[in-house]
Coordinates of C-alpha atoms and ligand atoms in Angstrom, one line a residue:
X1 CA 89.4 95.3 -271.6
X2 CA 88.3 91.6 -270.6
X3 CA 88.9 89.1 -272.5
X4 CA 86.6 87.0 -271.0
X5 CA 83.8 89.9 -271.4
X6 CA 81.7 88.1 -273.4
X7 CA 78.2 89.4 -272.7
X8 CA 75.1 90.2 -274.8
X9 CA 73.1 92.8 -275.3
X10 CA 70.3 91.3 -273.3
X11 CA 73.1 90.6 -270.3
X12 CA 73.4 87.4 -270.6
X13 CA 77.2 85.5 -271.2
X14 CA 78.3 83.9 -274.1
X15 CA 81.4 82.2 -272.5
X16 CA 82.1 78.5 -274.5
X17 CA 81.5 75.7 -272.2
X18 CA 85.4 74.7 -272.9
X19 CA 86.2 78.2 -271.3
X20 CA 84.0 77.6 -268.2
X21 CA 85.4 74.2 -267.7
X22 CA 89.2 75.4 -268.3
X23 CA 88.2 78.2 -265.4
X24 CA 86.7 75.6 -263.2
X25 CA 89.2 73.3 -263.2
X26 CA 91.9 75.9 -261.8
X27 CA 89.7 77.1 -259.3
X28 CA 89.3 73.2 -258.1
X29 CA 93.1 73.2 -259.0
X30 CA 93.0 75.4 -255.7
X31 CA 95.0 78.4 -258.5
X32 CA 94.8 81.8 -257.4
X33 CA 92.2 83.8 -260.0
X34 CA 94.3 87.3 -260.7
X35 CA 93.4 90.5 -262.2
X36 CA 94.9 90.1 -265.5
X37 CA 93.4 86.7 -266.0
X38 CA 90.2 85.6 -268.2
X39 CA 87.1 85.0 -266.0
X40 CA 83.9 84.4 -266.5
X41 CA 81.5 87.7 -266.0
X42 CA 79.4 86.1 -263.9
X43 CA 82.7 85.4 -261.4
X44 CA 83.5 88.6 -262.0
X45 CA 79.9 90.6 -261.0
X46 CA 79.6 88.4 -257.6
X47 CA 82.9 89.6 -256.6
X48 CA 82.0 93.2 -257.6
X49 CA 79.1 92.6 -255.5
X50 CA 80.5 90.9 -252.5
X51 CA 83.5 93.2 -251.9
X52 CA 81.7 96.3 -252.7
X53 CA 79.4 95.4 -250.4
X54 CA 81.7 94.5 -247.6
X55 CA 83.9 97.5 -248.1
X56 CA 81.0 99.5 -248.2
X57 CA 80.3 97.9 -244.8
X58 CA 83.0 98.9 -243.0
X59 CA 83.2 102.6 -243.9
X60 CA 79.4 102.7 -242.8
X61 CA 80.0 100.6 -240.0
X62 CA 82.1 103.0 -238.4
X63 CA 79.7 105.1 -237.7
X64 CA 77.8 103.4 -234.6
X65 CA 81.1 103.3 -233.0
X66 CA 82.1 107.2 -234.1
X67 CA 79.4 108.0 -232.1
X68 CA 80.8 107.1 -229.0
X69 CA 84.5 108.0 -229.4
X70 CA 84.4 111.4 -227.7
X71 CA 82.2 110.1 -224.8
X72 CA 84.3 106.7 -224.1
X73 CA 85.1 106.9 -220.4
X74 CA 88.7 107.0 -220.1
X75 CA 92.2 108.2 -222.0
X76 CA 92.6 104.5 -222.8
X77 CA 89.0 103.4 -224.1
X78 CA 89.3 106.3 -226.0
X79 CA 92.4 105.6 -227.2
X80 CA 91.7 101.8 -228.3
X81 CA 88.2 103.1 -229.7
X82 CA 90.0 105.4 -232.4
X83 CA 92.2 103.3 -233.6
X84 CA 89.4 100.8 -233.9
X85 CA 87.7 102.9 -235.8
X86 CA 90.3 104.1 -237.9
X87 CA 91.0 100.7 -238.7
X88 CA 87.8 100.2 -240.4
X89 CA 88.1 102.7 -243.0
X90 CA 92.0 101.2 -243.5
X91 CA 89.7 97.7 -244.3
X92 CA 87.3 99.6 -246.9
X93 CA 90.4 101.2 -248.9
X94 CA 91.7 97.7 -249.0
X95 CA 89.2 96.3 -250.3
X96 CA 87.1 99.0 -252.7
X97 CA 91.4 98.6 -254.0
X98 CA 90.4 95.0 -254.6
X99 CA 87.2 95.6 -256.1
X100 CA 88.3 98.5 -258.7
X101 CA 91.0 95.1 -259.9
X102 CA 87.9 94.0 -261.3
X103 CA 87.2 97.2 -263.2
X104 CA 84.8 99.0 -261.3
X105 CA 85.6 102.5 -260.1
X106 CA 85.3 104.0 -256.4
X107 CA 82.7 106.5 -257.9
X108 CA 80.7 104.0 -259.5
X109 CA 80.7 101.8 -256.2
X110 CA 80.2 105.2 -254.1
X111 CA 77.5 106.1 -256.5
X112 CA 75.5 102.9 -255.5
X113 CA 76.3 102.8 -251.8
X114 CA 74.3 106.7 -252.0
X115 CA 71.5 105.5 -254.5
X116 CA 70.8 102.0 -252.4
X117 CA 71.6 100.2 -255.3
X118 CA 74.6 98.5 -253.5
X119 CA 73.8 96.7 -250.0
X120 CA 76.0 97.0 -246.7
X121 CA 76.1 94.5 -243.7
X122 CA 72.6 95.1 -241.8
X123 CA 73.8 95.1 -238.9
X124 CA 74.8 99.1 -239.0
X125 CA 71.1 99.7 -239.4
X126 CA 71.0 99.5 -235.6
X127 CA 71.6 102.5 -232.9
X128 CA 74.5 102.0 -230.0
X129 CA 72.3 103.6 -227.3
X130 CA 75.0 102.8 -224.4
X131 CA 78.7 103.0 -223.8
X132 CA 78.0 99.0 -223.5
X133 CA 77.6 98.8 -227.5
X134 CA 81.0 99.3 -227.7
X135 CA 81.9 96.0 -226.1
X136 CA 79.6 94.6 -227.6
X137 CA 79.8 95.1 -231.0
X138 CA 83.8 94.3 -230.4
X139 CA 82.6 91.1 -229.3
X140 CA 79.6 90.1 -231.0
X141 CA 80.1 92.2 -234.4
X142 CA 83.5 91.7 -234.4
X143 CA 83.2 88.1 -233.8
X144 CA 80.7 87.5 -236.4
X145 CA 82.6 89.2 -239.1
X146 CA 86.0 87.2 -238.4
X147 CA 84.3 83.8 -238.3
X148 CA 82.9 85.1 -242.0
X149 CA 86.1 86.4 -243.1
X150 CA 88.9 83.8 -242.0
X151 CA 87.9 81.7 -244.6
X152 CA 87.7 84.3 -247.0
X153 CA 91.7 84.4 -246.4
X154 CA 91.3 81.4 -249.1
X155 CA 89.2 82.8 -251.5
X156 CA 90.1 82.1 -255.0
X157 CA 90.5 85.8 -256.3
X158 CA 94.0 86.9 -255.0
X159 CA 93.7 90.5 -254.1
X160 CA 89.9 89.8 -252.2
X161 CA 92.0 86.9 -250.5
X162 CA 95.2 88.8 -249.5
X163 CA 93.4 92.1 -248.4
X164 CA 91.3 89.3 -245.8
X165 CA 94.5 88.4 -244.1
X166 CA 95.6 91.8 -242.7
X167 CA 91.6 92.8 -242.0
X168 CA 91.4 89.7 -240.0
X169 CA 94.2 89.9 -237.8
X170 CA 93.1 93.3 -237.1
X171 CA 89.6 92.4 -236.5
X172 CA 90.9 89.6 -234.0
X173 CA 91.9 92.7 -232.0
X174 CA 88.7 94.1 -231.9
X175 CA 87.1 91.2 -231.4
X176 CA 89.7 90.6 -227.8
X177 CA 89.2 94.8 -227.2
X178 CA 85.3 94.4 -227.0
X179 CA 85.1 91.2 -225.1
X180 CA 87.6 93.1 -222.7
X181 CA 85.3 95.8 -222.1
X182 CA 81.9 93.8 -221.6
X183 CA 84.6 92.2 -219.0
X184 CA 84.8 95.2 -216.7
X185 CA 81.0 96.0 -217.1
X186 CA 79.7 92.1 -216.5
X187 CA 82.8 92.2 -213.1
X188 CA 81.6 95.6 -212.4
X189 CA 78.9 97.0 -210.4
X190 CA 75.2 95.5 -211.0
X191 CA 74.5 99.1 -213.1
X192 CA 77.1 98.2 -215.2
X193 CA 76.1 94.5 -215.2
X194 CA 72.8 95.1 -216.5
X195 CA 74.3 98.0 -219.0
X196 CA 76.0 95.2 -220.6
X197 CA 73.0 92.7 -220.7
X198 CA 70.8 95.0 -221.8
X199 CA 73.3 95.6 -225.1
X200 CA 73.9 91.9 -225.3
X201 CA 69.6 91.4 -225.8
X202 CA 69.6 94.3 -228.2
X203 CA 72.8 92.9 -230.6
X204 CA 72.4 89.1 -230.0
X205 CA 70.0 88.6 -232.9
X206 CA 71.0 91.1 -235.1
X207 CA 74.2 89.6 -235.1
X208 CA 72.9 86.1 -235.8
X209 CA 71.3 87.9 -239.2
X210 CA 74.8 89.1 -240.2
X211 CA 75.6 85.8 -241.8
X212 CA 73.2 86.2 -244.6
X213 CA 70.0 84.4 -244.9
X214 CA 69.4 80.7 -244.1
X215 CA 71.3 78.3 -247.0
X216 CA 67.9 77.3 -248.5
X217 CA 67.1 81.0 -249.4
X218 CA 70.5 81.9 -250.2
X219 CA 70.5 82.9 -253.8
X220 CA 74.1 83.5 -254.4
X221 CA 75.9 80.7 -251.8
X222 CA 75.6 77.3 -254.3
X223 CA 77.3 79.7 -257.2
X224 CA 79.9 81.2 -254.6
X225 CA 80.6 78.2 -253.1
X226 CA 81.8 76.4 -256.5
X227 CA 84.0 79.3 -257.7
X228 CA 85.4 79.1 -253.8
X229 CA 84.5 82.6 -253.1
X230 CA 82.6 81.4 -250.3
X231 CA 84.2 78.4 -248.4
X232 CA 81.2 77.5 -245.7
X233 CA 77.5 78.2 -246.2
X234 CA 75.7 80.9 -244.3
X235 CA 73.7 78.5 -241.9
X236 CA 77.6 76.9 -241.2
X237 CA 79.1 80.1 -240.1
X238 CA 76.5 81.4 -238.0
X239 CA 76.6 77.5 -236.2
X240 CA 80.1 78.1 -236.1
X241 CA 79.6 81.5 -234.4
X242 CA 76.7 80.5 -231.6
X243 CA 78.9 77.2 -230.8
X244 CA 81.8 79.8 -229.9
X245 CA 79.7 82.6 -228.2
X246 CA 77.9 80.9 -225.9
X247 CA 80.9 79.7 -223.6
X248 CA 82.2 83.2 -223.6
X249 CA 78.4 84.7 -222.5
X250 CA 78.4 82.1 -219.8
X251 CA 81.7 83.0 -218.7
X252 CA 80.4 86.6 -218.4
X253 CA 77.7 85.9 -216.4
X254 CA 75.5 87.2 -218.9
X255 CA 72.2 85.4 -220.5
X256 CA 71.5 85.2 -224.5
X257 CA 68.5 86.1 -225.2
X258 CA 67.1 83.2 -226.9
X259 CA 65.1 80.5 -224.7
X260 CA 65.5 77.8 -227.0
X261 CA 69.2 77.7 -227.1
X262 CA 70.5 74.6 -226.0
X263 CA 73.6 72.3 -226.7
X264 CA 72.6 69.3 -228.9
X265 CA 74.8 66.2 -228.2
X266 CA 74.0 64.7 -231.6
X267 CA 75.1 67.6 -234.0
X268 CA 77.8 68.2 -231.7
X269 CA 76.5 72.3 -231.3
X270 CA 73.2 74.8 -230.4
X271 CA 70.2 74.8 -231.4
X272 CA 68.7 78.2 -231.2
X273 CA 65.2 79.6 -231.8
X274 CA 63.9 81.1 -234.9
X275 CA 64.9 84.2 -236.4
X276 CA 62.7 87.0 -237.6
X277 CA 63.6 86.8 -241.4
X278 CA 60.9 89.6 -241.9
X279 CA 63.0 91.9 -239.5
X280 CA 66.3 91.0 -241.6
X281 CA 64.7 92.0 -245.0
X282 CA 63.3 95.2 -243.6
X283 CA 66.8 96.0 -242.3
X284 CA 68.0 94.9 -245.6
X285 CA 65.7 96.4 -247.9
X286 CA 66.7 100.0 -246.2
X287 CA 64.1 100.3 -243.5
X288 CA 66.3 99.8 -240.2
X289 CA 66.2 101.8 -237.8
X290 CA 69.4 104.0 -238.5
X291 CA 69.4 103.2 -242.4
X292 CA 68.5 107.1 -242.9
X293 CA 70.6 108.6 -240.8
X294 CA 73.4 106.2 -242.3
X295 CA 73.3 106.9 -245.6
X296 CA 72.8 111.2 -244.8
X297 CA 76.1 110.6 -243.1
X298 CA 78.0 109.4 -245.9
X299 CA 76.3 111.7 -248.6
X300 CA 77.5 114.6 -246.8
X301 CA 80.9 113.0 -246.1
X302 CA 81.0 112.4 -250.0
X303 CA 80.1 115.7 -251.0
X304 CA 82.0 117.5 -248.6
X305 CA 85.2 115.3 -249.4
X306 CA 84.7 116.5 -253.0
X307 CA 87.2 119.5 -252.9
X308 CA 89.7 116.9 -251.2
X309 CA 89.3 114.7 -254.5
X310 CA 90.0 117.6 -256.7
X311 CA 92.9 118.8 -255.2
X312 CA 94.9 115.3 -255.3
X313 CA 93.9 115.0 -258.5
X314 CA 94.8 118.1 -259.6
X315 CA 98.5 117.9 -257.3
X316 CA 98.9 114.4 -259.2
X317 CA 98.7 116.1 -262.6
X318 CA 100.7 118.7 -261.9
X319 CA 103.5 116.6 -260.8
X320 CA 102.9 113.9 -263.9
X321 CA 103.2 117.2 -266.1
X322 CA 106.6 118.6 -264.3
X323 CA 107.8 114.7 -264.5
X324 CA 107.6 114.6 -268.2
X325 CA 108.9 118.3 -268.6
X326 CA 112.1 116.9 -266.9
X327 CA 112.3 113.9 -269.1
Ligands
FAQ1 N1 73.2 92.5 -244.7 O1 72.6 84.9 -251.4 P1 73.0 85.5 -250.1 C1 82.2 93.9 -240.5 C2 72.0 90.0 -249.0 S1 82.1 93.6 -242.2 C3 72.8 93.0 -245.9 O2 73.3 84.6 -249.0 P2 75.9 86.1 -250.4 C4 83.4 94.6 -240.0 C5 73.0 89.6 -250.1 O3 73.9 90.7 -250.4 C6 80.4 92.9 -242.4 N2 72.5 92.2 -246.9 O4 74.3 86.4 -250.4 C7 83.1 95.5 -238.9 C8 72.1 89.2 -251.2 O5 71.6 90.4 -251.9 P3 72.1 90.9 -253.3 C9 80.1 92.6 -243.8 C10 72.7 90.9 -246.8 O6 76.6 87.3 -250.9 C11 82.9 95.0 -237.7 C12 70.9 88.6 -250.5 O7 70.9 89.1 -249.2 N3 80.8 91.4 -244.2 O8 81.3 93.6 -239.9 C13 73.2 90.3 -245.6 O9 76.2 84.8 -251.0 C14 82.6 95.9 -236.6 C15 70.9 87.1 -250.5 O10 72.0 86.6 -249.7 C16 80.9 91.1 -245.5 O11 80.4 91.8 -246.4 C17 73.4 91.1 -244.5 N4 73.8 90.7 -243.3 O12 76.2 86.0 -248.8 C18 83.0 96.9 -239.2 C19 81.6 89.8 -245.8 N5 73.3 89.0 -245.8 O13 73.6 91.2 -253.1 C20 82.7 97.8 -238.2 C21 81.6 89.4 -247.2 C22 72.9 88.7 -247.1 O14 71.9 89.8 -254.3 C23 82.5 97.3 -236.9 N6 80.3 89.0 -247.7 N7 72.5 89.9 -247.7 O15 71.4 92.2 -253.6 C24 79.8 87.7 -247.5 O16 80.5 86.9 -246.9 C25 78.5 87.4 -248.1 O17 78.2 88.5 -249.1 C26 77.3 87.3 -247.1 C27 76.0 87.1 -247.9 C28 77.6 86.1 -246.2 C29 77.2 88.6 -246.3

């Protein structure tokens, strides 16, 4: 099927040096990489890899929000929580769409979201305990995932990079729609005040992890970064992300929960303290504290959507079969 499928036995490419040079030079030509054309399989497995995993991360990650839709606190919250929600799973058709471009199969990917095979974001590994979540994973989650995924709008593989411009501008909504709501709770009463501080401490680091691990043990980022999959490294984002959150916490009212944030004149942004790497790979390596319960939740969802696969297939075939009687 791929021309450019040129691998081994033992998994390892074969691609001619001429061919990897050709493909380099359009992808420093700034050319869009498209389905049809030859790539290297290596190119080809990180994207596999990176969307799957990001679609896989917004179908799981609507569950910490699900929770709370039929107890949000008003016609309106509800409302805006919903369509939030809804929104998400719009972004992992999108993109498990972009990923089977690249000849994988919804099953397959499905098959290794269930297994643990296939990673999602590790920040869903964590409960919402309060109706403050909400805001705060709007603002914070939200946040963190459009500073990642703006520059993904320039990605060199077309139909990753086109899905990113509709999943942004809606994730820019949810990002205002959460930083909204920890409005009225920081300008509410002190309860509600120290509702949304006490979500803020719980999210604030977990949020700093989403970007990945720091560039020096980033396995993928050097690779990523010359095929322009990745425009910034993991360590720019997240610097990106604290330079931006911290005016809006102080605006709130509300205190991050890191004592050694402070502005640094020289680098022209924070400093901040360390981060527990050793929590991030537990997270990562399934042992957060949700990782169960997430994974039971989309087996069952899987299994009982099976009857719901089976019927469209079976409705499609009947009308490709009346289609060609007619013809
Ligand atoms: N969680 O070498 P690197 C959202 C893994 S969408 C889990 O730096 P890379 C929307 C990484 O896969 C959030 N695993 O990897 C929303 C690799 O393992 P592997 C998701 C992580 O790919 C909002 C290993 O560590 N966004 O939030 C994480 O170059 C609100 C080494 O790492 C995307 O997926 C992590 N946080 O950089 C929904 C964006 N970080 O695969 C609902 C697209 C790293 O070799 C509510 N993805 N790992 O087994 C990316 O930009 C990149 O894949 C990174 C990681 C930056 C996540």
């Amino acid at each position: 099927m791929y021309s450019q499928g040129l691998i081994g036995a033992d998994g390892r490419t074969t691609e001619s040096e001429e061919f990897l040079a050709r493909f380099q030079a359009r992808i420093d030509a700034e050319e869009k990489i498209e389905p049809t054309d030859a790539m290297p399989e290596g190119y080809r497995r990180t994207l596999v890899r990176q969307i799957g995993q990001h679609a896989h991360s917004e179908i799981v990650g609507m569950l910490p929000e699900g929770n709370w839709i039929t107890r949000a606190p008003s016609l309106r919250r509800k409302a805006a929580l919903l369509a939030k929600v809804q929104d998400e799973g719009g972004h992992g058709l999108y993109l498990y769409c972009a990923a089977e471009t690249l000849g994988v199969s919804r099953e397959e990917m499905t098959e290794e979201l269930l297994t643990g095979k296939a990673k999602y974001s590790s920040i869903f590994n964590y409960p919402t305990l309060s109706w403050a979540d909400i805001g705060i994973i709007g603002w914070l989650v939200d946040g963190a995932a459009i500073m990642n995924q703006i520059p993904l709008c320039r990605c060199s593989y077309g139909p990753y990079a086109r899905a990113m411009i509709r999943v942004c501008k809606e994730e820019s909504f949810h990002q205002r729609q959460g930083y909204e709501l920890c409005m009225s709770l920081a300008f509410g009463t002190p309860e509600q005040k120290a509702m949304v501080q006490d979500a803020l401490n719980r999210w604030w680091w977990p949020s700093i992890m989403m970007f990945g691990p720091h560039d020096a043990d980033s396995q993928h980022s050097d690779q990523s970064m010359a095929w322009k999959i990745k425009r910034f490294s993991n360590d720019e984002l997240r610097q990106k992300f604290i330079d931006a959150t911290v005016p809006q916490a102080e605006y709130l009212g509300l205190t991050l929960p890191d004592p050694d944030l402070k502005w640094n004149e020289e680098k022209g942004g924070y400093d901040h303290g360390p981060i527990d790497w050793s929590e991030f790979w537990r997270v990562v390596k399934g042992q957060g504290p949700m990782a169960r319960d997430r994974i039971k939740a989309r087996k069952k969802a899987w299994d009982e959507g099976a009857w719901v696969r089976e019927a469209a297939l079976a409705h499609a075939e009947k009308r490709r079969a009346r289609k060609m009687a007619a013809e």
